[in-house]
Short mmCIF file of C-alpha atoms and ligand atoms in Angstrom, two decimals:
data_model
loop_
_atom_site.label_atom_id
_atom_site.label_comp_id
_atom_site.label_asym_id
_atom_site.label_seq_id
_atom_site.Cartn_x
_atom_site.Cartn_y
_atom_site.Cartn_z
CA UNK A 1 3.40 2.47 -21.20
CA UNK A 2 1.18 1.29 -18.39
CA UNK A 3 1.43 2.84 -14.91
CA UNK A 4 3.31 1.27 -12.04
CA UNK A 5 1.31 0.94 -8.83
CA UNK A 6 3.22 1.80 -5.67
CA UNK A 7 1.75 0.20 -2.57
CA UNK A 8 3.53 1.11 0.66
CA UNK A 9 2.56 -0.01 4.12
CA UNK A 10 3.64 -1.54 7.36
CA UNK A 11 2.30 -4.95 6.27
CA UNK A 12 2.57 -6.23 9.85
CA UNK A 13 1.42 -8.74 8.57
CA UNK A 14 0.18 -8.57 4.96
CA UNK A 15 -3.35 -9.97 4.55
CA UNK A 16 -6.13 -10.49 2.00
CA UNK A 17 -7.39 -6.89 2.48
CA UNK A 18 -4.09 -5.59 1.09
CA UNK A 19 -3.81 -8.28 -1.57
CA UNK A 20 -7.34 -8.04 -2.91
CA UNK A 21 -7.18 -4.20 -3.12
CA UNK A 22 -3.86 -4.35 -4.97
CA UNK A 23 -5.16 -7.04 -7.33
CA UNK A 24 -8.29 -5.09 -8.18
CA UNK A 25 -6.15 -2.01 -8.86
CA UNK A 26 -3.79 -4.03 -11.05
CA UNK A 27 -6.68 -5.30 -13.14
CA UNK A 28 -9.20 -2.47 -13.15
CA UNK A 29 -6.64 0.30 -13.66
CA UNK A 30 -4.62 -1.79 -16.10
CA UNK A 31 -1.34 -1.27 -14.24
CA UNK A 32 1.86 -2.86 -15.49
CA UNK A 33 2.67 -4.02 -11.98
CA UNK A 34 2.04 -3.24 -8.33
CA UNK A 35 5.15 -2.85 -6.17
CA UNK A 36 4.65 -3.72 -2.50
CA UNK A 37 7.06 -1.60 -0.48
CA UNK A 38 7.17 -2.41 3.25
CA UNK A 39 8.45 0.49 5.32
CA UNK A 40 11.46 -0.09 7.50
CA UNK A 41 10.75 2.61 10.06
CA UNK A 42 7.15 3.85 9.80
CA UNK A 43 7.18 7.54 10.75
CA UNK A 44 3.49 7.55 11.76
CA UNK A 45 3.21 4.26 13.53
CA UNK A 46 6.14 4.02 15.90
CA UNK A 47 6.43 0.39 16.86
CA UNK A 48 6.17 -2.59 14.54
CA UNK A 49 5.74 -6.15 15.80
CA UNK A 50 7.81 -8.00 13.23
CA UNK A 51 11.13 -6.67 11.93
CA UNK A 52 11.31 -5.00 8.52
CA UNK A 53 13.08 -8.06 7.11
CA UNK A 54 10.36 -10.38 8.45
CA UNK A 55 7.54 -8.19 7.11
CA UNK A 56 9.29 -8.07 3.75
CA UNK A 57 9.62 -11.86 3.79
CA UNK A 58 5.87 -12.21 4.44
CA UNK A 59 5.18 -9.92 1.47
CA UNK A 60 7.47 -12.02 -0.75
CA UNK A 61 5.70 -15.21 0.28
CA UNK A 62 2.25 -13.62 -0.18
CA UNK A 63 2.80 -12.45 -3.75
CA UNK A 64 5.08 -15.18 -5.09
CA UNK A 65 2.41 -16.75 -7.29
CA UNK A 66 0.93 -13.56 -8.73
CA UNK A 67 2.33 -12.15 -11.99
CA UNK A 68 2.47 -8.36 -11.85
CA UNK A 69 3.02 -8.24 -8.08
CA UNK A 70 6.56 -7.19 -7.13
CA UNK A 71 8.20 -7.08 -3.67
CA UNK A 72 10.38 -4.00 -3.42
CA UNK A 73 12.84 -3.61 -0.54
CA UNK A 74 14.06 -0.08 -1.28
CA UNK A 75 12.87 1.29 2.07
CA UNK A 76 14.73 -1.45 3.94
CA UNK A 77 17.87 -0.75 1.96
CA UNK A 78 17.62 2.97 2.59
CA UNK A 79 17.14 2.75 6.38
CA UNK A 80 16.02 5.72 8.49
CA UNK A 81 12.43 7.01 8.45
CA UNK A 82 10.47 5.72 5.47
CA UNK A 83 9.08 8.86 3.90
CA UNK A 84 6.88 8.20 0.89
CA UNK A 85 8.04 11.34 -0.87
CA UNK A 86 11.65 10.02 -0.79
CA UNK A 87 10.55 6.57 -1.98
CA UNK A 88 8.70 8.12 -4.91
CA UNK A 89 11.78 10.20 -5.79
CA UNK A 90 13.90 7.03 -6.10
CA UNK A 91 11.21 5.39 -8.25
CA UNK A 92 11.04 8.47 -10.44
CA UNK A 93 14.82 8.28 -10.98
CA UNK A 94 14.50 4.62 -11.90
CA UNK A 95 11.45 5.10 -14.13
CA UNK A 96 11.75 8.67 -15.51
CA UNK A 97 8.94 8.43 -18.07
CA UNK A 98 6.48 6.13 -16.33
CA UNK A 99 3.18 6.97 -14.77
CA UNK A 100 3.41 6.15 -11.05
CA UNK A 101 0.23 5.51 -9.02
CA UNK A 102 0.63 5.65 -5.24
CA UNK A 103 -2.03 3.30 -3.83
CA UNK A 104 -3.46 4.20 -0.42
CA UNK A 105 -6.51 3.12 1.54
CA UNK A 106 -9.04 5.82 2.42
CA UNK A 107 -7.88 5.81 6.06
CA UNK A 108 -4.31 6.44 4.96
CA UNK A 109 -5.47 9.14 2.52
CA UNK A 110 -7.31 10.99 5.31
CA UNK A 111 -4.03 11.10 7.25
CA UNK A 112 -2.05 12.39 4.27
CA UNK A 113 -1.72 16.00 5.52
CA UNK A 114 0.42 14.64 8.39
CA UNK A 115 2.90 13.01 6.01
CA UNK A 116 6.32 14.55 5.47
CA UNK A 117 6.20 16.92 2.42
CA UNK A 118 2.81 15.45 1.48
CA UNK A 119 1.98 18.33 -0.82
CA UNK A 120 4.89 17.34 -3.11
CA UNK A 121 3.61 13.81 -3.77
CA UNK A 122 1.52 14.82 -6.78
CA UNK A 123 4.64 16.37 -8.36
CA UNK A 124 5.97 12.83 -8.74
CA UNK A 125 3.01 10.42 -8.77
CA UNK A 126 -0.74 10.06 -9.02
CA UNK A 127 -2.60 9.11 -5.87
CA UNK A 128 -5.03 6.22 -6.19
CA UNK A 129 -7.33 5.86 -3.21
CA UNK A 130 -8.95 2.51 -2.43
CA UNK A 131 -12.26 2.83 -0.63
CA UNK A 132 -12.15 1.02 2.67
CA UNK A 133 -15.06 0.02 4.87
CA UNK A 134 -16.57 2.93 6.75
CA UNK A 135 -14.48 5.71 5.22
CA UNK A 136 -15.89 8.54 3.11
CA UNK A 137 -13.97 10.75 0.69
CA UNK A 138 -13.45 14.25 2.14
CA UNK A 139 -15.22 17.14 0.40
CA UNK A 140 -13.84 19.93 2.60
CA UNK A 141 -10.41 20.99 3.88
CA UNK A 142 -7.07 20.54 2.16
CA UNK A 143 -7.95 17.06 0.91
CA UNK A 144 -11.33 18.22 -0.38
CA UNK A 145 -9.46 20.99 -2.25
CA UNK A 146 -6.94 18.47 -3.57
CA UNK A 147 -9.73 16.25 -4.90
CA UNK A 148 -11.60 19.11 -6.55
CA UNK A 149 -8.40 20.40 -8.17
CA UNK A 150 -6.73 17.11 -9.15
CA UNK A 151 -9.48 14.47 -8.95
CA UNK A 152 -10.37 12.40 -11.98
CA UNK A 153 -12.82 9.58 -12.63
CA UNK A 154 -11.06 8.65 -15.86
CA UNK A 155 -8.61 5.76 -15.65
CA UNK A 156 -7.11 6.94 -18.95
CA UNK A 157 -5.85 10.10 -17.19
CA UNK A 158 -3.61 7.85 -15.09
CA UNK A 159 -2.14 6.39 -18.28
CA UNK A 160 -1.79 9.58 -20.28
CA UNK A 161 0.10 11.60 -17.65
CA UNK A 162 2.89 10.50 -15.33
CA UNK A 163 1.71 12.20 -12.11
CA UNK A 164 -0.59 14.83 -10.66
CA UNK A 165 -4.07 13.24 -10.51
CA UNK A 166 -6.15 11.80 -7.67
CA UNK A 167 -8.39 8.86 -8.49
CA UNK A 168 -10.75 7.26 -6.01
CA UNK A 169 -11.53 3.65 -6.78
CA UNK A 170 -13.99 1.37 -5.03
CA UNK A 171 -12.56 -2.04 -4.18
CA UNK A 172 -14.17 -5.08 -2.64
CA UNK A 173 -14.35 -4.29 1.02
CA UNK A 174 -12.62 -6.87 3.15
CA UNK A 175 -12.74 -5.75 6.73
CA UNK A 176 -9.43 -7.28 7.75
CA UNK A 177 -6.82 -5.39 9.77
CA UNK A 178 -3.28 -6.40 10.70
CA UNK A 179 -3.99 -5.31 14.28
CA UNK A 180 -6.79 -7.85 14.60
CA UNK A 181 -4.64 -10.59 13.09
CA UNK A 182 -1.88 -9.91 15.60
CA UNK A 183 -4.38 -9.95 18.49
CA UNK A 184 -5.83 -13.19 17.25
CA UNK A 185 -2.43 -14.90 17.01
CA UNK A 186 -1.45 -13.56 20.46
CA UNK A 187 -4.65 -15.14 21.80
CA UNK A 188 -3.50 -18.49 20.40
CA UNK A 189 -6.00 -18.56 17.54
CA UNK A 190 -5.42 -19.41 13.89
CA UNK A 191 -5.33 -16.62 11.23
CA UNK A 192 -6.20 -19.05 8.43
CA UNK A 193 -8.41 -17.61 5.63
CA UNK A 194 -7.46 -14.01 6.49
CA UNK A 195 -4.25 -14.37 4.48
CA UNK A 196 -2.68 -16.85 2.05
CA UNK A 197 -1.75 -20.14 3.72
CA UNK A 198 1.89 -19.55 2.77
CA UNK A 199 1.91 -16.34 4.86
CA UNK A 200 0.23 -18.06 7.79
CA UNK A 201 2.77 -20.89 7.62
CA UNK A 202 5.67 -18.44 7.52
CA UNK A 203 4.29 -16.55 10.54
CA UNK A 204 4.08 -19.82 12.49
CA UNK A 205 7.53 -20.85 11.31
CA UNK A 206 9.06 -17.54 12.41
CA UNK A 207 7.06 -17.57 15.65
CA UNK A 208 5.70 -14.05 15.04
CA UNK A 209 2.99 -12.09 16.90
CA UNK A 210 2.80 -14.37 19.90
CA UNK A 211 2.53 -11.30 22.07
CA UNK A 212 5.47 -11.77 24.36
P1 LIG B 1 -3.18 -2.06 11.16
O1 LIG B 1 -4.35 -2.90 11.41
O2 LIG B 1 -1.94 -2.52 11.92
O3 LIG B 1 -3.48 -0.59 11.26
P2 LIG B 1 -3.24 -1.89 8.29
O4 LIG B 1 -3.42 -3.16 7.56
O5 LIG B 1 -4.38 -0.92 8.36
O6 LIG B 1 -2.72 -2.32 9.69
P3 LIG B 1 -0.85 -1.04 6.72
O7 LIG B 1 -0.25 -2.39 6.58
O8 LIG B 1 0.13 0.04 6.98
O9 LIG B 1 -1.94 -1.01 7.86
O10 LIG B 1 -1.70 -0.67 5.45
C1 LIG B 1 -1.08 -0.45 4.21
C2 LIG B 1 -2.08 0.10 3.24
O11 LIG B 1 -3.11 -0.86 3.02
C3 LIG B 1 -2.77 1.39 3.69
O12 LIG B 1 -2.88 2.25 2.57
C4 LIG B 1 -4.12 0.90 4.18
O13 LIG B 1 -5.10 1.89 4.02
C5 LIG B 1 -4.38 -0.28 3.24
N1 LIG B 1 -5.23 -1.32 3.85
C6 LIG B 1 -5.08 -1.90 5.05
N2 LIG B 1 -6.06 -2.80 5.30
C7 LIG B 1 -6.85 -2.82 4.20
C8 LIG B 1 -8.06 -3.54 3.83
N3 LIG B 1 -8.63 -4.42 4.66
N4 LIG B 1 -8.59 -3.28 2.62
C9 LIG B 1 -8.03 -2.38 1.81
N5 LIG B 1 -6.90 -1.66 2.08
C10 LIG B 1 -6.31 -1.88 3.26
#
């Protein structure tokens, strides 16, 4: 059985950087699907600019045409702080025998030691790190140790075991950030070509990120 990719984030809003990374993972790692899981209450970020329901809606619109992309609202349903370790536990209950691959960008991976019960993540899932512009894999510290102990270059390891490996995978680098998109919209400019047109249209329709 092919692995399920688990892609969590604020997605405030979702853009082509997220979508292209997830698509390359889906194809190159031969995943069954990638589940996009917007957080309701991001423990590390504090404020969001669109509500959880709006961010989820933008994800739905963004991925509607892509087979293998799934919008997953379990963190919205659960409420409270969105801890990845809890999300993975619910996925593990739902898919007891599946390989699960938590997809994170390199910036997110470097912040992993601040996550709630981060050192338990590999007990439930693999971690798949997407290279992002300007970020280098750590070779020292707790993450350096994690990579030397659990790292693998072999995609087949992600298929043959259900959890416990760290795989770093280069993806096409699209230097797009949600922060810049929000700033651009607040400045009255058009975010076209940074995201699917359907997402742009939905943002305009909902009147999001105008900065008031
Ligand atoms: P912001 O600009 O508000 O910080 P973000 O897009 O970096 O937003 P999230 O939506 O929380 O933040 O990101 C979700 C996941 O997507 C993270 O793992 C992050 O590393 C990854 N990611 C974000 N932008 C890109 C990009 N341009 N290319 C690849 N991965 C990305």
